[in-house]
Structure formats: C-alpha cells, structure tokens
C-alpha cells in the first residue's frame, strides 16, 4: 500500500498520564513534515510553533510558553533519552548537532516538568529520537542561498553589496545494530553567515558599530562566517534486566563570532566542548531504577590577539541523578536524587566561579487521581498537583521557588570577573539589589479533543510571580572606547502576571491533504514596567499554518506560513537614539515557504527543494543580527541501507 | 505590494496546478517515459540597465523530463553568454540549472502544448577571471514556459517561449523565443522500477 505512511494521521498528540505523571507532549513525526528549515533547531521550533530570538540561526534563545528570562530559558535536550548539554560556557543559548530530520524518527516536546533517564527536570524538554532500527548510512549536503546579489553589475556603477550565502550544512550519519547492541555515529557541520551583506573592515578593531556593507574593493573586507562541527556517538546495550547507554558528543567551532551582551564587542573566538554521558536503567526493579552520569567540559579562546577583548574561559560540569521506586500502599512513589556541579574559570584573570546544586523529588498519585510532585533542593523548591476534570481535560496547579544561579549569566559571571576580563574595570556598572530568587504560582488547563478528521490539543495558564529578579540593560556608546558603556541593574519586583496559551490543530480532509494550524500567545497582564518592557521582546502571538499535499510517498509538496508580530528590544533604546543602530523595533515576520521533497531509487536518493520567504518580507529575529530575504534551499541526500 | 502579489501568484499557481492536474497525469507511471530535449532560443533583456550594457547570445538548452505524479518533472541546463554592448562592460558566461514541473495538453494526436514552471540558479563567471575576488555568483530565478509542438510517437518538434525573472538586486526580466526537438524513450519496466 502506497499510502502506508499516511496511517499516522495526527502529527500532534497530547497524552496524559501514560509513562510520566505530567506528560503533556507535542510529537513531531519527521516523516510527516517536509518543510526544510535553516537547521534542526529551527525545524523543531517552526513545527512546534515556538518563538525564538537569534542573531544568525546558529544559536537560539527559545521562548518556551511562559518564558521570562533567567529561568527555564533553555529547553533541556535529550537525544535518544540521554541528556545532551546544549548550554555551556559563555554560550548560554541553545545549539544542537544539525541532524537531518529525515534521520529522525520523532521529536517530542514536553511542556512539563518531567522525568527522563533517571532524572527529574525543571525545564521544558525536547526529546530527539533518531531512527534506531536497521543498519544505514546517510550523507547529506545542502546549500541555502539568498537573492539580491549584484549579479553582472559587480564592479559597475550599479554595484550593490554582495550577499553571503546563508548556510552550508553537511552531515553524515551511520547506524549499526548487532543483536542487542546499537551504535550511532553522526557528524554534522554548518558554515553559516553572520552578516548577510554587512561585514568588517579588516583594518578596524571589531565592534558592533564597525560593520559596513561589503565594499567594492573586497581585499579589506572580511565576511563573518561561523563554522560549527558536531560529532555525536551513541552506544546502547539492551539487556534482559538492564539497559546501558553511553553517549559522547563534541562541538568544535574554529571561528565563532558572538556579540557579547555586556561589552558590545564582537570578536572571533574558538569554542570547543566535549561531553560524555552514561546511563544505567534497571528493568523490573522494585526499588532501584537507575542512574545517569554526565561530564562536560568547554573551552573558549579569542582568535584575534590584537583585539582588546580577550575571552579565554573554561568550564567543567558534572551531574548525577538516580531514581528509586517506593511501593507505598500499592501506590508507587518515585524518588529522584540529583546533583550538579559546575565550575567556570577565566584563564586571564584566574578568577573562577563554582556552584553545586542538588535536589530531591518525590512524585506519586494520591487519592482520586490527584497527581503530585514535590521537589526540594538548595536551588529549587516546587510542588505540582494535577487532576483530570473531564475525559478531555485536566487542571494543574503549581508553585515554585527558585534561585536563578547561572541562568543570571551576565550578573553572576561578570560580577566574578569572568568573560572579556580585561575590559570590565572601565565602563561597566553593576547595580544590584536583587536576591535572584524567582517565585511563582500558576494555574493551568490542558485539553485534547479528537475525532476522525481533526485533532486539537491545547493548554492555557495564568502565572503570578510573587517575586521576580529583573535585569535592566542600558547601553551607551563611548567614542573613546571600543566597548559600550553598559549599565546592568538587577532589582526585584513583586506581583507580575502572565497569561499563556498554546493550541495545535491538525486536520486531514483526504488521504493526500493535511493541514496543521498552530497558534500561541504570551500576554503580559500586570506588574512592573521593567518586567513588561522585557516581555515586549517576546512575540505576543505566534501563528503558523502548514498545508501538505502528499501526491505519493515519493513526492510531497508543502506550503508553510508563519507570522510573528512586532517585538520591541528595549535594551537598544539608548543606542538607537544616539547612533540609529540597532533599532529597538523588530519588524513583524510574515513568511511563506514552498517546499518539495522527492525520493528516487527506492528512497535511496532524496532531493529537497525549498523556496524560503516567497513573499520576500525581511525576516529578522534581532535587529543586531541577520536580515534575511527570499532564499533558495537545495538539499541532496543519499540513504543507504545494508 | 506588487511583488507580494506576484510571488503569491507564482506560488498559488503552482499549487493550484498541482491540485488540478493529478487526475489527468496519473495514468502515466512515473519514469515510464524519458524525454530528452534540446533547443535554441533568441534572448531578449527587458530591463534597460541591463540591455544598455549587455546583449545576450542565443540560449542553448538541454533538458531531460519524465512523468512524475503531477506532470512532467524536468531538469534543465542552459548556456547564455553576456556580451558587452557598450564596449566597456565585462562579458560573462552563464550556466543555468533549473528544475520544474510541466504539464502537457494534447489537442489532437499531432498537436500538443507543454506549459510549466521552473526554478533555478543562474551561475555567472566573468569572461576574464579576476583573481582578487570571487568571480562566480549564483542567483535564483523562476521561469514560465510554453512549448507548442507537433508530435509523433518518438519525436516532437516544438516552438519554445519562456519568460524568466532573475532575483539579482536589480531584478532582471528575460524573454526567450526559439525552437527545439524532443526525443521520447520508453523505459523498460526493470529500469523504471529501479528508479522509482
């Protein structure tokens, strides 16, 4: 049957209760979506309607529903169930190995605190499940190119700035199964532009304001490109009484430009990170369920030694968690114990910052289906109750108190003399009256409705912050210095309120036509003006619609539309007034993509062709980042099964 | 706003044509026929800023097409030279790659017309390479094709009309008018099953 794959009709599903107590999931099936994205991160965010902020599509600040800042900023990443450390060192944004989504079985986005691999996580999580079965090797190369090149006018009076290619991804994946032993090796590489048509004049030290359009004489011009390479390996042994998993990953970028949010300097540096995770799962156990153990180490060093800004840091982290089940009155209660230690060091000043956090979690179902989870630790204390109120919906109440720790990145590290260390004595001011504690209570309603043509899932919640640590950043350009005069103030506010809604509707009217409509909203309700101003950088609504036309299992067409309204980045207010750049108003995004996927030679050859941003409206997620116009994405991939 | 509608038009046209033509074409199995076409066309640049500086050589085009669910899937390679028109501008060679979907309407057993949409990349290189900078540039284009022809079982002679828009910063609009010949090969089942 040709349309065998169409038996999975619902791309999105929401499940209550099955394995995890508070499971509320969005499942993306890789074989059911075709829209090519810039990379895996964007593919996940677009298909789950998660808004984000990025300079260059290299690293992301993802706005999970209810996002504020300082806490839950990063999604927890799990690859085949094993924790993957995606936020480390000065890079507190999310980066992932750019696995090809056709090598992925599914991505499960879990919007609730949950338990995986013997640990309990306070954050939302993204679970990437690779295709486990069979032996296969796949090789993909792609190119994403923008329009608006000068073409034949280069060198004439009608010359216009050259437009860099956007991304040049390559990846290779090898999967081997021998009996109950499985190995996976993946190598991914992305070479991406940070500038579009802006770049640096080589003779000037690099600061944010030295960017110029590509001049006609290109010898003095350097286009900024970041290059990141990821290597991932995974070994799994499935036994009768236990499973053992081992995962190693490395991230290497030999040239990485990042704008430092305190100094305003953007210099190239090198970044490396290595991590190793081991997990043991005990099956059919009555008490001990397993342990997870992870190590991670990262190093950065400035490449341009003439630069006044040196970023030479190293980080080491170690985490452990173990899980137990206690049979109490025939109702199982789960216990989780976890520890995390990290140390970050500035190699120039020799200052370092160490932190150890531990927590203890207990969860179980009390009388009348009241699910309960209690977490107690040195950084976090929280409690959650959830109860079904009908066949299709549940109500959840939670309250949490958390010390922000490392997530208040600027303050914690800057205050310890870490990061661009030789710059900071001059012009950066820190005003701190905050205790960096975030406390909130929220009431959440979750629902799922389904008939044979439609599937609807959604949730909405009200969150009230009893206490919130605000960060207020004020930049002032300084003509005598390369760096910005930055004033960072931290202060607490009380009684801030948010309302969040997220809905997913998938419909199919025939075997070959599928629709997916996603609408989310994040609304500030009441509270402090700084909190409100910061929240205006988060899109109030995000909407996307995808129409998929499945002509055959070897030929799929898709239209994808995304809308993100205007956002305001108030931190740029001073800069815009004084230098006109960068503007604080980020234009709305109204983007339409057309994509096609074709498979030949019994699916061995996979060709994808996407016209991204057909309406050619400028697409930008940060006014200090890239501005994208219409682009074409061509990808070729060979899948070889043996 | 104008551009908005134009691109919207392209895209909705493409999608609509996909939706409406399934039933007509679905009788022909994918890859059951392979057609190889070659054509030569006279090229015209619409835009003054281009035509002041360059005139185009004839376009030489080679394409391969095969039935593919919604119509005929076609892959093209075209060669066009930009020759200096004002004696000052540098000449360029262009190689154009495109893929597209086309649809054939038969009026009689003898007469047929092919219409289609192509998307592709124009790759240009200067006649005299400049060592100090990257002399190769790639740019997106789309094209509409109309090819009325006289057909027999194995061979088809056709006239070719094409409108092409290249998305350089200064948009470039081109027309091509020409003629070509198309050879039709019937794929043995073994090969067809292998490709599918």
CSV table of C-alpha atoms in Angstrom, one decimal, chain B residues 8-196:
chain,number,residue,atom,x,y,z
B,8,UNK,CA,1.8,34.9,-4.2
B,9,UNK,CA,0.6,34.4,-7.8
B,10,UNK,CA,3.5,32.1,-8.7
B,11,UNK,CA,3.1,30.1,-5.6
B,12,UNK,CA,-0.7,29.7,-5.8
B,13,UNK,CA,-0.5,28.9,-9.5
B,14,UNK,CA,2.0,26.2,-8.8
B,15,UNK,CA,-0.1,24.8,-6.0
B,16,UNK,CA,-3.4,25.0,-7.9
B,17,UNK,CA,-1.9,23.4,-11.0
B,18,UNK,CA,-0.7,20.6,-8.8
B,19,UNK,CA,-4.1,20.1,-7.3
B,20,UNK,CA,-6.0,20.2,-10.6
B,21,UNK,CA,-3.8,18.1,-12.8
B,22,UNK,CA,-3.3,15.0,-10.7
B,23,UNK,CA,-6.1,13.0,-12.3
B,24,UNK,CA,-5.0,13.8,-15.8
B,25,UNK,CA,-1.5,12.7,-15.4
B,26,UNK,CA,-1.8,9.9,-13.0
B,27,UNK,CA,-2.4,7.3,-15.8
B,28,UNK,CA,1.3,7.7,-16.8
B,29,UNK,CA,3.5,5.9,-14.4
B,30,UNK,CA,6.5,7.8,-13.1
B,31,UNK,CA,9.7,7.3,-15.1
B,32,UNK,CA,7.8,5.2,-17.7
B,33,UNK,CA,8.9,7.7,-20.4
B,34,UNK,CA,12.1,9.7,-20.6
B,35,UNK,CA,12.2,12.7,-22.9
B,36,UNK,CA,15.4,14.5,-23.9
B,37,UNK,CA,15.0,17.9,-25.5
B,38,UNK,CA,17.4,20.4,-26.9
B,39,UNK,CA,16.5,23.9,-28.1
B,40,UNK,CA,18.0,27.1,-29.3
B,41,UNK,CA,16.3,30.4,-28.5
B,42,UNK,CA,16.8,34.0,-29.2
B,43,UNK,CA,17.2,36.0,-25.9
B,44,UNK,CA,15.9,39.4,-25.1
B,45,UNK,CA,16.5,41.5,-21.9
B,46,UNK,CA,13.6,43.7,-20.9
B,47,UNK,CA,15.4,45.9,-18.5
B,48,UNK,CA,17.2,48.9,-19.8
B,49,UNK,CA,20.0,49.0,-17.3
B,50,UNK,CA,21.0,45.5,-18.4
B,51,UNK,CA,20.4,45.9,-22.1
B,52,UNK,CA,22.4,49.1,-22.2
B,53,UNK,CA,25.4,47.1,-21.1
B,54,UNK,CA,25.0,43.6,-22.4
B,55,UNK,CA,23.3,41.7,-25.2
B,56,UNK,CA,22.7,38.1,-24.8
B,57,UNK,CA,23.8,35.3,-27.1
B,58,UNK,CA,21.3,32.7,-28.1
B,59,UNK,CA,20.3,30.4,-25.3
B,60,UNK,CA,21.3,26.8,-25.8
B,61,UNK,CA,19.3,24.5,-23.7
B,62,UNK,CA,19.3,20.8,-22.9
B,63,UNK,CA,16.6,19.2,-20.7
B,64,UNK,CA,15.5,15.8,-19.5
B,65,UNK,CA,12.0,15.1,-18.4
B,66,UNK,CA,10.0,12.3,-17.1
B,67,UNK,CA,6.4,11.8,-15.9
B,68,UNK,CA,6.4,12.3,-12.1
B,69,UNK,CA,2.9,12.2,-10.5
B,70,UNK,CA,1.8,15.8,-11.1
B,71,UNK,CA,3.1,16.2,-14.6
B,72,UNK,CA,6.5,16.1,-16.1
B,73,UNK,CA,9.5,16.6,-13.9
B,74,UNK,CA,12.2,18.4,-15.8
B,75,UNK,CA,15.8,19.2,-15.3
B,76,UNK,CA,17.4,21.9,-17.4
B,77,UNK,CA,20.8,23.1,-18.2
B,78,UNK,CA,21.1,26.3,-20.3
B,79,UNK,CA,24.1,28.3,-21.6
B,80,UNK,CA,23.8,32.0,-22.2
B,81,UNK,CA,26.7,34.5,-22.8
B,82,UNK,CA,26.5,38.1,-21.8
B,83,UNK,CA,28.3,40.0,-24.5
B,84,UNK,CA,29.4,43.6,-23.9
B,85,UNK,CA,27.0,46.0,-25.7
B,86,UNK,CA,28.8,49.3,-24.8
B,87,UNK,CA,32.4,48.2,-25.3
B,88,UNK,CA,33.2,48.8,-21.6
B,89,UNK,CA,31.2,46.2,-19.6
B,90,UNK,CA,32.9,42.9,-18.9
B,91,UNK,CA,31.4,39.9,-20.5
B,92,UNK,CA,30.1,36.9,-18.6
B,93,UNK,CA,29.4,33.3,-19.2
B,94,UNK,CA,26.3,32.0,-17.6
B,95,UNK,CA,25.3,28.4,-16.8
B,96,UNK,CA,21.7,28.0,-15.7
B,97,UNK,CA,20.4,25.0,-13.8
B,98,UNK,CA,16.7,24.6,-13.2
B,99,UNK,CA,14.1,22.0,-12.2
B,100,UNK,CA,10.5,22.4,-13.0
B,101,UNK,CA,7.1,20.8,-13.4
B,102,UNK,CA,5.3,20.9,-16.7
B,103,UNK,CA,2.0,19.7,-18.0
B,104,UNK,CA,1.1,18.6,-21.5
B,105,UNK,CA,-2.2,19.2,-23.1
B,106,UNK,CA,-2.9,17.3,-26.3
B,107,UNK,CA,-5.2,18.9,-28.8
B,108,UNK,CA,-5.1,16.3,-31.4
B,109,UNK,CA,-2.9,13.3,-32.0
B,110,UNK,CA,-0.5,15.5,-33.7
B,111,UNK,CA,-0.6,18.8,-31.8
B,112,UNK,CA,0.3,19.3,-28.1
B,113,UNK,CA,1.3,22.1,-25.9
B,114,UNK,CA,3.5,21.9,-22.8
B,115,UNK,CA,3.3,24.6,-20.1
B,116,UNK,CA,5.3,24.7,-16.9
B,117,UNK,CA,7.1,26.5,-14.2
B,118,UNK,CA,10.9,26.3,-13.5
B,119,UNK,CA,13.0,27.3,-10.6
B,120,UNK,CA,16.7,27.5,-11.0
B,121,UNK,CA,20.1,29.1,-10.4
B,122,UNK,CA,22.0,31.3,-12.7
B,123,UNK,CA,25.7,30.9,-12.2
B,124,UNK,CA,27.8,33.6,-13.8
B,125,UNK,CA,31.5,33.8,-14.2
B,126,UNK,CA,33.5,36.7,-15.8
B,127,UNK,CA,35.0,36.1,-19.2
B,128,UNK,CA,38.3,37.2,-17.8
B,129,UNK,CA,38.6,35.8,-14.2
B,130,UNK,CA,39.5,38.4,-11.6
B,131,UNK,CA,41.9,36.8,-9.2
B,132,UNK,CA,41.4,39.1,-6.2
B,133,UNK,CA,37.7,38.5,-5.7
B,134,UNK,CA,35.2,35.8,-6.1
B,135,UNK,CA,34.2,36.0,-9.7
B,136,UNK,CA,31.5,33.4,-9.6
B,137,UNK,CA,28.0,34.4,-8.5
B,138,UNK,CA,24.8,32.4,-8.2
B,139,UNK,CA,21.3,33.8,-8.2
B,140,UNK,CA,17.8,32.4,-8.1
B,141,UNK,CA,15.4,32.6,-11.0
B,142,UNK,CA,12.0,31.4,-11.9
B,143,UNK,CA,10.6,30.9,-15.4
B,144,UNK,CA,7.3,30.2,-17.2
B,145,UNK,CA,7.5,28.0,-20.2
B,146,UNK,CA,5.1,27.5,-23.1
B,147,UNK,CA,6.0,24.9,-25.8
B,148,UNK,CA,3.5,24.1,-28.6
B,149,UNK,CA,4.6,21.2,-30.7
B,150,UNK,CA,4.0,18.7,-33.4
B,151,UNK,CA,4.4,15.1,-32.1
B,152,UNK,CA,4.9,11.6,-33.3
B,153,UNK,CA,5.4,8.6,-31.1
B,154,UNK,CA,9.1,9.1,-30.7
B,155,UNK,CA,9.9,12.6,-31.7
B,156,UNK,CA,8.4,16.0,-31.1
B,157,UNK,CA,9.3,19.4,-32.7
B,158,UNK,CA,8.3,22.4,-30.7
B,159,UNK,CA,8.4,26.1,-30.5
B,160,UNK,CA,9.6,27.5,-27.2
B,161,UNK,CA,8.5,30.6,-25.4
B,162,UNK,CA,10.0,31.4,-22.0
B,163,UNK,CA,9.7,34.3,-19.5
B,164,UNK,CA,12.4,34.4,-16.9
B,165,UNK,CA,12.9,36.5,-13.8
B,166,UNK,CA,16.3,36.6,-12.1
B,167,UNK,CA,16.4,37.8,-8.5
B,168,UNK,CA,19.5,40.0,-8.6
B,169,UNK,CA,19.3,43.1,-6.5
B,170,UNK,CA,18.4,44.8,-9.8
B,171,UNK,CA,15.8,42.4,-11.0
B,172,UNK,CA,16.3,41.0,-14.5
B,173,UNK,CA,13.5,40.0,-16.8
B,174,UNK,CA,14.2,38.0,-19.9
B,175,UNK,CA,12.2,36.6,-22.8
B,176,UNK,CA,13.3,33.7,-25.0
B,177,UNK,CA,11.8,32.6,-28.3
B,178,UNK,CA,13.1,29.6,-30.0
B,179,UNK,CA,12.6,26.1,-31.3
B,180,UNK,CA,13.7,22.6,-30.3
B,181,UNK,CA,13.4,18.9,-30.8
B,182,UNK,CA,12.4,16.3,-28.2
B,183,UNK,CA,13.2,12.6,-28.4
B,184,UNK,CA,11.0,10.2,-26.5
B,185,UNK,CA,12.3,7.0,-24.9
B,186,UNK,CA,10.1,4.3,-23.3
B,187,UNK,CA,11.7,3.0,-20.2
B,188,UNK,CA,11.8,-0.8,-19.7
B,189,UNK,CA,9.9,-1.9,-16.6
B,190,UNK,CA,13.1,-3.1,-14.9
B,191,UNK,CA,14.8,0.3,-15.1
B,192,UNK,CA,11.6,2.1,-14.2
B,193,UNK,CA,11.2,0.1,-11.1
B,194,UNK,CA,14.8,0.7,-10.2
B,195,UNK,CA,14.5,4.4,-10.4
B,196,UNK,CA,11.1,4.6,-8.6
